[in-house]
Coordinates of N, CA and C in Angstrom, one line a residue:
X27 N 14.3 -25.7 109.3 CA 13.0 -25.7 109.9 C 13.1 -26.3 111.3
X28 N 12.5 -25.6 112.2 CA 12.4 -26.1 113.6 C 10.9 -26.2 114.0
X29 N 10.6 -27.3 114.6 CA 9.2 -27.4 115.2 C 9.3 -27.5 116.7
X30 N 8.5 -26.7 117.3 CA 8.5 -26.5 118.8 C 7.2 -27.0 119.4
X31 N 7.3 -27.8 120.4 CA 6.1 -28.3 121.1 C 6.2 -28.0 122.6
X32 N 5.3 -27.2 123.1 CA 5.3 -26.9 124.5 C 4.4 -27.9 125.3
X33 N 4.8 -28.1 126.6 CA 4.0 -28.9 127.5 C 4.2 -28.4 128.9
X34 N 3.3 -28.9 129.8 CA 3.5 -28.6 131.2 C 2.6 -27.6 131.8
X35 N 1.8 -27.0 130.9 CA 0.8 -26.0 131.5 C -0.3 -26.7 132.3
X36 N -1.1 -25.8 132.9 CA -2.2 -26.4 133.7 C -2.7 -25.3 134.7
X37 N -3.5 -25.8 135.6 CA -4.2 -24.9 136.6 C -3.4 -25.1 137.9
X38 N -3.1 -24.0 138.5 CA -2.3 -24.0 139.8 C -2.8 -22.9 140.7
X39 N -2.7 -23.1 142.0 CA -3.1 -22.0 142.9 C -2.0 -21.0 143.0
X40 N -2.4 -19.8 143.4 CA -1.4 -18.7 143.6 C -0.4 -19.2 144.6
X41 N 0.9 -18.9 144.3 CA 2.0 -19.3 145.2 C 2.6 -20.6 144.8
X42 N 1.9 -21.3 143.9 CA 2.4 -22.6 143.4 C 3.4 -22.5 142.3
X43 N 3.8 -23.7 141.8 CA 4.8 -23.8 140.8 C 4.4 -24.6 139.6
X44 N 5.0 -24.3 138.5 CA 4.8 -25.2 137.3 C 6.1 -25.1 136.5
X45 N 6.4 -26.2 135.8 CA 7.6 -26.3 134.9 C 7.1 -26.6 133.5
X46 N 7.4 -25.6 132.6 CA 7.0 -25.7 131.2 C 8.2 -26.3 130.5
X47 N 7.9 -27.1 129.5 CA 9.0 -27.7 128.6 C 8.6 -27.4 127.2
X48 N 9.7 -27.2 126.4 CA 9.5 -27.0 124.9 C 10.5 -27.9 124.2
X49 N 10.0 -28.9 123.5 CA 10.8 -29.8 122.8 C 10.9 -29.4 121.3
X50 N 12.2 -29.4 120.8 CA 12.4 -28.9 119.5 C 12.8 -30.1 118.6
X51 N 12.4 -30.0 117.3 CA 12.8 -31.0 116.4 C 14.2 -30.6 115.7
X52 N 14.8 -31.5 115.0 CA 16.0 -31.1 114.3 C 17.3 -31.3 115.1
X53 N 18.4 -31.2 114.3 CA 19.7 -31.4 114.9 C 20.5 -30.1 115.2
X54 N 19.8 -29.0 115.0 CA 20.5 -27.7 115.1 C 20.0 -26.9 116.3
X55 N 19.5 -27.6 117.3 CA 18.8 -26.8 118.4 C 19.8 -25.9 119.1
X56 N 21.1 -26.3 119.2 CA 22.1 -25.5 120.0 C 22.5 -24.3 119.2
X57 N 22.0 -24.1 117.9 CA 22.4 -22.9 117.2 C 21.3 -21.8 117.4
X58 N 20.3 -22.1 118.1 CA 19.2 -21.1 118.4 C 19.2 -20.5 119.8
X59 N 19.0 -19.2 119.8 CA 18.6 -18.6 121.1 C 17.1 -19.0 121.3
X60 N 16.8 -19.3 122.5 CA 15.4 -19.7 122.8 C 14.7 -18.7 123.8
X61 N 13.5 -18.4 123.5 CA 12.7 -17.5 124.4 C 11.4 -18.1 124.8
X62 N 10.8 -17.5 125.8 CA 9.5 -17.8 126.3 C 8.7 -16.4 126.2
X63 N 7.5 -16.5 125.7 CA 6.6 -15.4 125.7 C 5.3 -15.8 126.3
X64 N 4.4 -14.9 126.6 CA 3.1 -15.2 127.0 C 2.1 -14.2 126.5
X65 N 0.8 -14.6 126.4 CA -0.2 -13.8 125.9 C -1.5 -14.1 126.7
X66 N -1.9 -13.0 127.4 CA -3.2 -13.1 128.1 C -4.3 -12.6 127.2
X67 N -5.6 -13.0 127.5 CA -6.7 -12.6 126.7 C -6.8 -11.1 126.6
X68 N -6.9 -10.6 125.4 CA -7.1 -9.2 125.1 C -5.8 -8.4 125.2
X69 N -4.7 -9.1 125.4 CA -3.4 -8.4 125.5 C -2.4 -8.8 124.5
X70 N -1.4 -8.0 124.2 CA -0.4 -8.4 123.3 C 0.6 -9.5 123.9
X71 N 1.2 -10.2 123.0 CA 2.2 -11.2 123.4 C 3.4 -10.4 124.0
X72 N 3.8 -10.9 125.2 CA 4.9 -10.2 125.9 C 6.0 -11.2 126.2
X73 N 7.2 -10.6 126.2 CA 8.4 -11.3 126.5 C 8.5 -11.8 128.0
X74 N 8.9 -13.0 128.2 CA 9.1 -13.5 129.5 C 10.6 -13.8 129.9
X75 N 11.2 -14.6 129.0 CA 12.6 -14.9 129.3 C 13.3 -15.4 128.0
X76 N 14.6 -15.4 128.0 CA 15.5 -15.8 126.9 C 16.7 -16.4 127.4
X77 N 17.2 -17.4 126.6 CA 18.5 -18.0 127.0 C 19.4 -18.1 125.8
X78 N 20.7 -18.0 126.0 CA 21.6 -18.0 124.9 C 21.8 -19.5 124.4
X79 N 22.6 -19.7 123.4 CA 22.7 -20.9 122.7 C 23.2 -22.1 123.6
X80 N 24.1 -21.8 124.5 CA 24.6 -22.8 125.4 C 24.3 -22.5 126.8
X81 N 23.4 -21.6 127.0 CA 22.8 -21.4 128.4 C 23.6 -20.5 129.3
X82 N 24.7 -19.8 128.7 CA 25.5 -19.0 129.5 C 24.9 -17.7 129.9
X83 N 23.9 -17.2 129.1 CA 23.3 -15.9 129.4 C 21.8 -16.1 129.4
X84 N 21.1 -15.5 130.4 CA 19.7 -15.5 130.5 C 19.2 -14.1 130.7
X85 N 18.0 -13.8 130.3 CA 17.4 -12.5 130.4 C 15.9 -12.7 130.8
X86 N 15.4 -11.8 131.6 CA 14.0 -11.9 132.1 C 13.3 -10.6 132.0
X87 N 12.0 -10.7 131.9 CA 11.1 -9.6 132.1 C 11.1 -9.2 133.6
X88 N 11.0 -7.9 133.9 CA 11.0 -7.5 135.3 C 9.9 -8.2 136.1
X89 N 8.8 -8.4 135.4 CA 7.6 -9.0 136.1 C 7.9 -10.4 136.6
X90 N 8.8 -11.1 136.1 CA 9.1 -12.5 136.5 C 10.4 -12.7 137.1
X91 N 11.3 -11.7 137.1 CA 12.6 -11.8 137.6 C 12.6 -12.3 139.1
X92 N 13.4 -13.3 139.4 CA 13.4 -13.8 140.8 C 12.4 -14.9 141.0
X93 N 11.4 -15.1 140.1 CA 10.4 -16.1 140.3 C 10.5 -17.2 139.2
X94 N 10.9 -16.8 138.0 CA 11.0 -17.8 136.9 C 12.5 -18.0 136.5
X95 N 12.7 -19.2 136.1 CA 14.1 -19.6 135.6 C 14.0 -20.3 134.3
X96 N 14.7 -19.8 133.3 CA 14.8 -20.5 132.0 C 16.1 -21.3 132.0
X97 N 16.0 -22.5 131.4 CA 17.2 -23.3 131.2 C 17.0 -24.1 130.0
X98 N 18.1 -24.8 129.6 CA 18.0 -25.7 128.4 C 18.9 -26.9 128.5
X99 N 18.5 -27.9 127.8 CA 19.3 -29.1 127.7 C 19.5 -29.4 126.2
X100 N 20.6 -29.0 125.7 CA 20.9 -29.2 124.2 C 20.9 -30.7 123.8
X101 N 21.3 -31.6 124.7 CA 21.3 -33.0 124.4 C 19.9 -33.5 124.2
X102 N 19.0 -32.9 124.9 CA 17.5 -33.3 124.8 C 16.7 -32.4 123.9
X103 N 17.4 -31.4 123.3 CA 16.7 -30.5 122.4 C 15.5 -29.8 123.1
X104 N 15.7 -29.4 124.3 CA 14.6 -29.0 125.2 C 14.9 -27.7 125.9
X105 N 14.0 -26.8 126.0 CA 14.2 -25.6 126.8 C 13.0 -25.6 127.9
X106 N 13.4 -25.1 129.1 CA 12.4 -25.2 130.2 C 12.1 -23.8 130.7
X107 N 11.0 -23.7 131.4 CA 10.7 -22.5 132.2 C 10.1 -22.9 133.5
X108 N 10.9 -22.8 134.5 CA 10.5 -23.1 135.9 C 9.8 -21.9 136.5
X109 N 8.6 -22.0 136.9 CA 7.8 -20.9 137.3 C 7.4 -21.1 138.8
X110 N 7.9 -20.3 139.7 CA 7.6 -20.4 141.1 C 6.9 -19.1 141.6
X111 N 6.3 -19.3 142.7 CA 5.5 -18.1 143.3 C 4.6 -17.5 142.3
X112 N 3.8 -18.4 141.7 CA 2.9 -17.9 140.6 C 1.8 -17.0 141.2
X113 N 1.4 -16.0 140.3 CA 0.4 -15.1 140.7 C -0.7 -15.1 139.6
X114 N -1.9 -14.7 140.0 CA -3.0 -14.7 139.0 C -2.7 -14.0 137.7
X115 N -1.9 -12.9 137.9 CA -1.5 -12.1 136.7 C -0.5 -12.9 135.7
X116 N 0.0 -14.0 136.2 CA 0.8 -14.9 135.3 C -0.1 -15.7 134.4
X117 N -1.4 -15.7 134.5 CA -2.3 -16.5 133.7 C -2.2 -16.0 132.2
X118 N -1.9 -17.0 131.4 CA -1.7 -16.7 129.9 C -1.4 -17.9 129.2
X119 N -1.5 -17.8 127.9 CA -0.9 -18.9 127.0 C 0.6 -18.6 126.9
X120 N 1.4 -19.6 127.2 CA 2.9 -19.5 127.1 C 3.4 -20.1 125.9
X121 N 4.2 -19.4 125.1 CA 4.8 -19.9 123.9 C 6.3 -19.9 124.0
X122 N 6.9 -20.9 123.4 CA 8.4 -20.9 123.3 C 8.7 -20.5 121.8
X123 N 9.9 -19.9 121.6 CA 10.2 -19.4 120.3 C 11.7 -19.6 120.1
X124 N 12.1 -19.8 118.8 CA 13.5 -19.9 118.5 C 14.0 -18.8 117.6
X125 N 15.2 -18.3 117.9 CA 15.8 -17.1 117.2 C 17.2 -17.5 116.8
X126 N 17.4 -17.3 115.4 CA 18.7 -17.7 114.9 C 19.8 -16.7 115.2
X127 N 19.4 -15.5 115.6 CA 20.3 -14.4 115.7 C 20.4 -13.8 117.1
X128 N 21.5 -13.3 117.4 CA 21.7 -12.5 118.6 C 21.2 -11.1 118.3
X129 N 20.8 -10.3 119.2 CA 20.4 -8.9 118.9 C 19.7 -8.3 120.1
X130 N 19.6 -7.0 120.0 CA 19.0 -6.2 121.1 C 17.5 -6.3 121.1
X131 N 17.0 -6.8 120.0 CA 15.5 -6.9 119.9 C 14.9 -8.1 120.4
X132 N 15.6 -8.8 121.3 CA 15.1 -10.1 121.7 C 13.8 -10.1 122.5
X133 N 13.4 -8.9 122.9 CA 12.1 -8.9 123.7 C 10.9 -8.7 122.7
X134 N 11.2 -8.6 121.4 CA 10.2 -8.4 120.4 C 9.8 -9.6 119.7
X135 N 8.6 -10.0 119.6 CA 8.2 -11.3 118.9 C 8.7 -11.4 117.5
X136 N 8.7 -10.4 116.7 CA 9.1 -10.5 115.3 C 10.6 -10.9 115.2
X137 N 11.4 -10.8 116.3 CA 12.8 -11.2 116.2 C 12.9 -12.7 116.0
X138 N 11.9 -13.5 116.4 CA 12.0 -14.9 116.5 C 11.5 -15.5 115.2
X139 N 12.1 -16.7 114.9 CA 11.9 -17.3 113.6 C 10.9 -18.4 113.7
X140 N 10.8 -19.1 114.8 CA 9.9 -20.3 114.9 C 9.1 -20.2 116.2
X141 N 7.9 -20.7 116.2 CA 7.1 -20.6 117.4 C 6.4 -21.9 117.7
X142 N 6.1 -22.2 118.9 CA 5.3 -23.4 119.3 C 3.8 -23.0 119.3
X143 N 3.0 -23.9 119.6 CA 1.5 -23.7 119.5 C 1.0 -23.1 120.8
X144 N 1.8 -23.2 121.9 CA 1.4 -22.6 123.2 C 0.8 -23.6 124.1
X145 N 0.9 -23.3 125.4 CA 0.4 -24.1 126.5 C -0.3 -23.1 127.5
X146 N -1.5 -23.5 128.0 CA -2.2 -22.6 128.9 C -1.7 -22.8 130.3
X147 N -1.5 -21.6 130.9 CA -1.2 -21.6 132.4 C -2.3 -20.7 133.0
X148 N -2.9 -21.3 134.0 CA -4.0 -20.6 134.7 C -3.7 -20.6 136.2
X149 N -3.6 -19.5 136.8 CA -3.3 -19.3 138.2 C -4.5 -18.8 139.0
X150 N -5.0 -19.6 139.9 CA -6.2 -19.2 140.6 C -5.8 -18.5 141.9
X151 N -6.7 -17.5 142.3 CA -6.4 -16.8 143.5 C -7.0 -17.4 144.7

């Protein structure tokens, strides 16, 4: 069982930056692939980024590539999402998620085993 708690959301102007954190419980954090997803009102939850168990591989949605960076610190049981050059269309609730398995379905929410409660990010124009 893994419990995930996100933090770092808030209100920011377009062009600004935020850094989200996701703290995980348990002693097996490094055995999980970690992802970030987001969900805007009236829309489906969408993939944002993913990082491999030891951080050697990262994957991004095209919409955030070059602006967002996912990273992790296994010693702190924490995964981060650095978000730069934010746009109003980035406004959403952001969720972190843990996945026990590698696989090509990493952009699909059902692939993930554990989810956090989400943190709101609002970008004003």
